[in-house]
């Protein structure tokens, strides 16, 4: 059996390029989806992978949602032109974020149960569907953000917007940036 690649950490210096950071974070979400499908379809419990998924769903995913809801989306709403027609997309993505966090909580419970009783999710059709459904929805969500939101952000956000976004992403992760844009402490 091949070794799971896991979810790669982001290079810390990427925080200085917040739109690239978010794009790279979306790549990590795709890696999460691969792990979820692997664990969800396995007929033996993949406990290391299950723990990695749990860590991501408990920490990284909520941070990412906050990054977008509290920082990126408000910036875009201020900067976008009516012709961008982004308001409805951002509204739909915000609703999906709420649903994603609910799905994540359901998946966390399923993973905790699997780890507690040692039973692989792939042994049960309903559990398999829970895992594959989560991955399907997450991939669609990320595709929309990558194809629509990030390109418009690259077009509309100012240098000051990007600097502010970078500072907020860093602060949320306990990284202090100095005024020149270098990491000061973490």
PDB file of C-alpha atoms in Angstrom:
ATOM      1  CA  UNK A   1       0.000   0.000   0.000  1.00  0.00           C
ATOM      2  CA  UNK A   2       1.401   3.429  -0.892  1.00  0.00           C
ATOM      3  CA  UNK A   3       2.120   5.956   1.826  1.00  0.00           C
ATOM      4  CA  UNK A   4      -0.354   8.809   2.094  1.00  0.00           C
ATOM      5  CA  UNK A   5       1.228  12.136   1.167  1.00  0.00           C
ATOM      6  CA  UNK A   6      -0.657  13.909   3.941  1.00  0.00           C
ATOM      7  CA  UNK A   7      -1.330  17.615   4.046  1.00  0.00           C
ATOM      8  CA  UNK A   8       1.710  19.738   3.340  1.00  0.00           C
ATOM      9  CA  UNK A   9       2.413  22.719   5.597  1.00  0.00           C
ATOM     10  CA  UNK A  10       2.478  26.143   3.987  1.00  0.00           C
ATOM     11  CA  UNK A  11       5.839  27.874   3.654  1.00  0.00           C
ATOM     12  CA  UNK A  12       5.764  30.635   6.312  1.00  0.00           C
ATOM     13  CA  UNK A  13       7.182  33.262   3.943  1.00  0.00           C
ATOM     14  CA  UNK A  14       4.122  32.854   1.708  1.00  0.00           C
ATOM     15  CA  UNK A  15       2.176  34.909   4.266  1.00  0.00           C
ATOM     16  CA  UNK A  16       3.659  37.976   2.540  1.00  0.00           C
ATOM     17  CA  UNK A  17       1.701  37.069  -0.595  1.00  0.00           C
ATOM     18  CA  UNK A  18      -1.792  36.611   0.834  1.00  0.00           C
ATOM     19  CA  UNK A  19      -3.565  35.650  -2.394  1.00  0.00           C
ATOM     20  CA  UNK A  20      -0.903  33.035  -3.109  1.00  0.00           C
ATOM     21  CA  UNK A  21      -1.266  31.932   0.524  1.00  0.00           C
ATOM     22  CA  UNK A  22      -5.007  31.424   0.027  1.00  0.00           C
ATOM     23  CA  UNK A  23      -4.438  29.594  -3.261  1.00  0.00           C
ATOM     24  CA  UNK A  24      -1.901  27.320  -1.541  1.00  0.00           C
ATOM     25  CA  UNK A  25      -4.338  26.801   1.318  1.00  0.00           C
ATOM     26  CA  UNK A  26      -6.901  25.646  -1.243  1.00  0.00           C
ATOM     27  CA  UNK A  27      -4.345  23.114  -2.472  1.00  0.00           C
ATOM     28  CA  UNK A  28      -4.061  21.874   1.120  1.00  0.00           C
ATOM     29  CA  UNK A  29      -7.851  21.525   1.195  1.00  0.00           C
ATOM     30  CA  UNK A  30      -7.623  19.328  -1.903  1.00  0.00           C
ATOM     31  CA  UNK A  31      -5.026  17.211  -0.086  1.00  0.00           C
ATOM     32  CA  UNK A  32      -7.477  17.028   2.822  1.00  0.00           C
ATOM     33  CA  UNK A  33     -10.143  15.757   0.422  1.00  0.00           C
ATOM     34  CA  UNK A  34      -7.800  13.020  -0.809  1.00  0.00           C
ATOM     35  CA  UNK A  35      -7.141  11.946   2.781  1.00  0.00           C
ATOM     36  CA  UNK A  36     -10.831  12.030   3.618  1.00  0.00           C
ATOM     37  CA  UNK A  37     -11.656   9.814   0.656  1.00  0.00           C
ATOM     38  CA  UNK A  38      -8.798   7.462   1.533  1.00  0.00           C
ATOM     39  CA  UNK A  39      -9.927   7.117   5.157  1.00  0.00           C
ATOM     40  CA  UNK A  40     -13.615   7.041   4.234  1.00  0.00           C
ATOM     41  CA  UNK A  41     -13.181   4.209   1.735  1.00  0.00           C
ATOM     42  CA  UNK A  42     -10.687   2.153   3.725  1.00  0.00           C
ATOM     43  CA  UNK A  43     -11.896  -1.088   5.269  1.00  0.00           C
ATOM     44  CA  UNK A  44      -9.143  -0.941   7.892  1.00  0.00           C
ATOM     45  CA  UNK A  45      -8.841   2.062  10.169  1.00  0.00           C
ATOM     46  CA  UNK A  46      -6.138   4.477   9.013  1.00  0.00           C
ATOM     47  CA  UNK A  47      -5.625   6.112  12.379  1.00  0.00           C
ATOM     48  CA  UNK A  48      -2.655   8.356  11.482  1.00  0.00           C
ATOM     49  CA  UNK A  49      -4.583   9.812   8.548  1.00  0.00           C
ATOM     50  CA  UNK A  50      -7.730  10.124  10.685  1.00  0.00           C
ATOM     51  CA  UNK A  51      -5.774  12.148  13.256  1.00  0.00           C
ATOM     52  CA  UNK A  52      -4.359  14.377  10.522  1.00  0.00           C
ATOM     53  CA  UNK A  53      -7.858  15.034   9.182  1.00  0.00           C
ATOM     54  CA  UNK A  54      -9.110  15.807  12.682  1.00  0.00           C
ATOM     55  CA  UNK A  55      -6.308  18.309  13.271  1.00  0.00           C
ATOM     56  CA  UNK A  56      -7.034  20.054   9.970  1.00  0.00           C
ATOM     57  CA  UNK A  57     -10.802  20.178  10.520  1.00  0.00           C
ATOM     58  CA  UNK A  58     -10.418  21.479  14.071  1.00  0.00           C
ATOM     59  CA  UNK A  59      -7.740  24.096  13.406  1.00  0.00           C
ATOM     60  CA  UNK A  60      -6.880  24.882   9.786  1.00  0.00           C
ATOM     61  CA  UNK A  61     -10.332  24.824   8.248  1.00  0.00           C
ATOM     62  CA  UNK A  62     -11.970  27.220  10.745  1.00  0.00           C
ATOM     63  CA  UNK A  63      -8.997  29.601  10.395  1.00  0.00           C
ATOM     64  CA  UNK A  64      -9.353  29.546   6.628  1.00  0.00           C
ATOM     65  CA  UNK A  65     -13.065  30.315   6.827  1.00  0.00           C
ATOM     66  CA  UNK A  66     -12.311  33.275   9.117  1.00  0.00           C
ATOM     67  CA  UNK A  67      -9.582  34.442   6.700  1.00  0.00           C
ATOM     68  CA  UNK A  68     -12.143  34.634   3.942  1.00  0.00           C
ATOM     69  CA  UNK A  69     -15.243  35.747   5.851  1.00  0.00           C
ATOM     70  CA  UNK A  70     -13.597  38.396   8.037  1.00  0.00           C
ATOM     71  CA  UNK A  71     -10.904  39.656   5.695  1.00  0.00           C
ATOM     72  CA  UNK A  72     -10.930  38.648   2.029  1.00  0.00           C
ATOM     73  CA  UNK A  73     -14.658  38.859   1.304  1.00  0.00           C
ATOM     74  CA  UNK A  74     -15.155  42.279   2.988  1.00  0.00           C
ATOM     75  CA  UNK A  75     -12.164  43.656   1.062  1.00  0.00           C
ATOM     76  CA  UNK A  76     -13.622  42.347  -2.177  1.00  0.00           C
ATOM     77  CA  UNK A  77     -17.048  43.809  -1.428  1.00  0.00           C
ATOM     78  CA  UNK A  78     -15.405  47.222  -0.993  1.00  0.00           C
ATOM     79  CA  UNK A  79     -13.227  47.012  -4.116  1.00  0.00           C
ATOM     80  CA  UNK A  80     -15.299  45.148  -6.687  1.00  0.00           C
ATOM     81  CA  UNK A  81     -17.078  46.872  -9.525  1.00  0.00           C
ATOM     82  CA  UNK A  82     -20.748  46.126 -10.265  1.00  0.00           C
ATOM     83  CA  UNK A  83     -19.632  44.468 -13.529  1.00  0.00           C
ATOM     84  CA  UNK A  84     -17.667  41.909 -11.473  1.00  0.00           C
ATOM     85  CA  UNK A  85     -21.019  40.487 -10.285  1.00  0.00           C
ATOM     86  CA  UNK A  86     -19.292  39.054  -7.246  1.00  0.00           C
ATOM     87  CA  UNK A  87     -21.844  39.800  -4.499  1.00  0.00           C
ATOM     88  CA  UNK A  88     -24.002  36.767  -5.253  1.00  0.00           C
ATOM     89  CA  UNK A  89     -20.929  34.518  -5.502  1.00  0.00           C
ATOM     90  CA  UNK A  90     -19.607  35.750  -2.149  1.00  0.00           C
ATOM     91  CA  UNK A  91     -23.048  35.282  -0.613  1.00  0.00           C
ATOM     92  CA  UNK A  92     -23.228  31.704  -1.875  1.00  0.00           C
ATOM     93  CA  UNK A  93     -19.694  30.974  -0.657  1.00  0.00           C
ATOM     94  CA  UNK A  94     -20.511  32.392   2.792  1.00  0.00           C
ATOM     95  CA  UNK A  95     -23.532  30.107   3.024  1.00  0.00           C
ATOM     96  CA  UNK A  96     -21.336  27.198   1.953  1.00  0.00           C
ATOM     97  CA  UNK A  97     -18.787  28.112   4.644  1.00  0.00           C
ATOM     98  CA  UNK A  98     -21.513  27.727   7.243  1.00  0.00           C
ATOM     99  CA  UNK A  99     -22.528  24.369   5.753  1.00  0.00           C
ATOM    100  CA  UNK A 100     -18.874  23.287   5.469  1.00  0.00           C
ATOM    101  CA  UNK A 101     -18.256  23.928   9.153  1.00  0.00           C
ATOM    102  CA  UNK A 102     -21.389  21.922  10.009  1.00  0.00           C
ATOM    103  CA  UNK A 103     -20.229  19.077   7.736  1.00  0.00           C
ATOM    104  CA  UNK A 104     -16.791  19.254   9.349  1.00  0.00           C
ATOM    105  CA  UNK A 105     -18.328  18.851  12.818  1.00  0.00           C
ATOM    106  CA  UNK A 106     -20.258  15.805  11.584  1.00  0.00           C
ATOM    107  CA  UNK A 107     -17.091  14.344  10.088  1.00  0.00           C
ATOM    108  CA  UNK A 108     -15.170  15.010  13.318  1.00  0.00           C
ATOM    109  CA  UNK A 109     -17.775  13.027  15.267  1.00  0.00           C
ATOM    110  CA  UNK A 110     -17.567  10.160  12.758  1.00  0.00           C
ATOM    111  CA  UNK A 111     -13.755  10.110  12.937  1.00  0.00           C
ATOM    112  CA  UNK A 112     -13.743  10.239  16.731  1.00  0.00           C
ATOM    113  CA  UNK A 113     -16.215   7.356  16.813  1.00  0.00           C
ATOM    114  CA  UNK A 114     -14.109   5.345  14.337  1.00  0.00           C
ATOM    115  CA  UNK A 115     -10.959   5.933  16.394  1.00  0.00           C
ATOM    116  CA  UNK A 116     -12.755   5.033  19.635  1.00  0.00           C
ATOM    117  CA  UNK A 117     -14.190   1.746  18.387  1.00  0.00           C
ATOM    118  CA  UNK A 118     -11.452   0.889  15.871  1.00  0.00           C
ATOM    119  CA  UNK A 119     -13.935   0.461  13.029  1.00  0.00           C
ATOM    120  CA  UNK A 120     -12.983   1.877   9.645  1.00  0.00           C
ATOM    121  CA  UNK A 121     -15.542   4.222   8.067  1.00  0.00           C
ATOM    122  CA  UNK A 122     -15.270   2.256   4.802  1.00  0.00           C
ATOM    123  CA  UNK A 123     -16.990  -0.713   6.437  1.00  0.00           C
ATOM    124  CA  UNK A 124     -20.288   1.160   6.477  1.00  0.00           C
ATOM    125  CA  UNK A 125     -22.021   2.569   3.384  1.00  0.00           C
ATOM    126  CA  UNK A 126     -23.505   5.556   5.222  1.00  0.00           C
ATOM    127  CA  UNK A 127     -20.098   6.502   6.659  1.00  0.00           C
ATOM    128  CA  UNK A 128     -18.442   6.179   3.251  1.00  0.00           C
ATOM    129  CA  UNK A 129     -21.048   8.522   1.787  1.00  0.00           C
ATOM    130  CA  UNK A 130     -20.484  11.052   4.568  1.00  0.00           C
ATOM    131  CA  UNK A 131     -16.776  11.153   3.729  1.00  0.00           C
ATOM    132  CA  UNK A 132     -17.129  11.246  -0.052  1.00  0.00           C
ATOM    133  CA  UNK A 133     -19.908  13.855   0.134  1.00  0.00           C
ATOM    134  CA  UNK A 134     -17.711  16.126   2.244  1.00  0.00           C
ATOM    135  CA  UNK A 135     -14.824  15.835  -0.235  1.00  0.00           C
ATOM    136  CA  UNK A 136     -17.111  16.485  -3.215  1.00  0.00           C
ATOM    137  CA  UNK A 137     -18.592  19.654  -1.695  1.00  0.00           C
ATOM    138  CA  UNK A 138     -15.213  20.938  -0.569  1.00  0.00           C
ATOM    139  CA  UNK A 139     -13.667  20.465  -4.019  1.00  0.00           C
ATOM    140  CA  UNK A 140     -16.535  22.339  -5.696  1.00  0.00           C
ATOM    141  CA  UNK A 141     -16.238  25.169  -3.200  1.00  0.00           C
ATOM    142  CA  UNK A 142     -12.481  25.504  -3.709  1.00  0.00           C
ATOM    143  CA  UNK A 143     -12.856  25.374  -7.489  1.00  0.00           C
ATOM    144  CA  UNK A 144     -15.257  28.330  -7.405  1.00  0.00           C
ATOM    145  CA  UNK A 145     -12.942  30.334  -5.178  1.00  0.00           C
ATOM    146  CA  UNK A 146      -9.920  29.577  -7.360  1.00  0.00           C
ATOM    147  CA  UNK A 147     -11.706  30.233 -10.659  1.00  0.00           C
ATOM    148  CA  UNK A 148     -13.714  33.329  -9.719  1.00  0.00           C
ATOM    149  CA  UNK A 149     -12.803  34.908  -6.383  1.00  0.00           C
ATOM    150  CA  UNK A 150      -9.011  34.855  -6.441  1.00  0.00           C
ATOM    151  CA  UNK A 151      -8.665  36.175 -10.018  1.00  0.00           C
ATOM    152  CA  UNK A 152     -10.965  39.105  -9.204  1.00  0.00           C
ATOM    153  CA  UNK A 153      -9.052  39.686  -5.964  1.00  0.00           C
ATOM    154  CA  UNK A 154      -5.803  39.864  -7.953  1.00  0.00           C
ATOM    155  CA  UNK A 155      -7.412  42.448 -10.213  1.00  0.00           C
ATOM    156  CA  UNK A 156      -9.167  44.616  -7.636  1.00  0.00           C
ATOM    157  CA  UNK A 157      -7.254  44.561  -4.344  1.00  0.00           C
ATOM    158  CA  UNK A 158      -4.735  47.332  -3.766  1.00  0.00           C
ATOM    159  CA  UNK A 159      -1.219  46.951  -2.365  1.00  0.00           C
ATOM    160  CA  UNK A 160      -2.524  48.347   0.937  1.00  0.00           C
ATOM    161  CA  UNK A 161      -5.368  45.788   0.928  1.00  0.00           C
ATOM    162  CA  UNK A 162      -2.903  42.963   0.355  1.00  0.00           C
ATOM    163  CA  UNK A 163      -0.596  44.210   3.115  1.00  0.00           C
ATOM    164  CA  UNK A 164      -3.522  44.434   5.523  1.00  0.00           C
ATOM    165  CA  UNK A 165      -4.675  40.959   4.520  1.00  0.00           C
ATOM    166  CA  UNK A 166      -1.171  39.607   5.035  1.00  0.00           C
ATOM    167  CA  UNK A 167      -0.932  41.153   8.507  1.00  0.00           C
ATOM    168  CA  UNK A 168      -4.288  39.723   9.531  1.00  0.00           C
ATOM    169  CA  UNK A 169      -3.489  36.226   8.200  1.00  0.00           C
ATOM    170  CA  UNK A 170      -0.182  36.314  10.085  1.00  0.00           C
ATOM    171  CA  UNK A 171      -1.722  37.624  13.319  1.00  0.00           C
ATOM    172  CA  UNK A 172      -4.380  34.927  13.247  1.00  0.00           C
ATOM    173  CA  UNK A 173      -1.546  32.383  13.179  1.00  0.00           C
ATOM    174  CA  UNK A 174       0.540  34.064  15.868  1.00  0.00           C
ATOM    175  CA  UNK A 175       3.121  35.459  13.445  1.00  0.00           C
ATOM    176  CA  UNK A 176       4.094  39.114  13.845  1.00  0.00           C
ATOM    177  CA  UNK A 177       5.188  40.977  10.740  1.00  0.00           C
ATOM    178  CA  UNK A 178       7.415  44.024  10.947  1.00  0.00           C
ATOM    179  CA  UNK A 179       6.660  47.131   8.863  1.00  0.00           C
ATOM    180  CA  UNK A 180       9.096  46.041   6.123  1.00  0.00           C
ATOM    181  CA  UNK A 181       7.153  42.838   5.629  1.00  0.00           C
ATOM    182  CA  UNK A 182       9.595  40.445   7.253  1.00  0.00           C
ATOM    183  CA  UNK A 183       8.568  38.011   9.926  1.00  0.00           C
ATOM    184  CA  UNK A 184       9.464  39.523  13.285  1.00  0.00           C
ATOM    185  CA  UNK A 185       8.427  36.729  15.600  1.00  0.00           C
ATOM    186  CA  UNK A 186       6.257  33.681  15.756  1.00  0.00           C
TER     187      UNK A 186
END
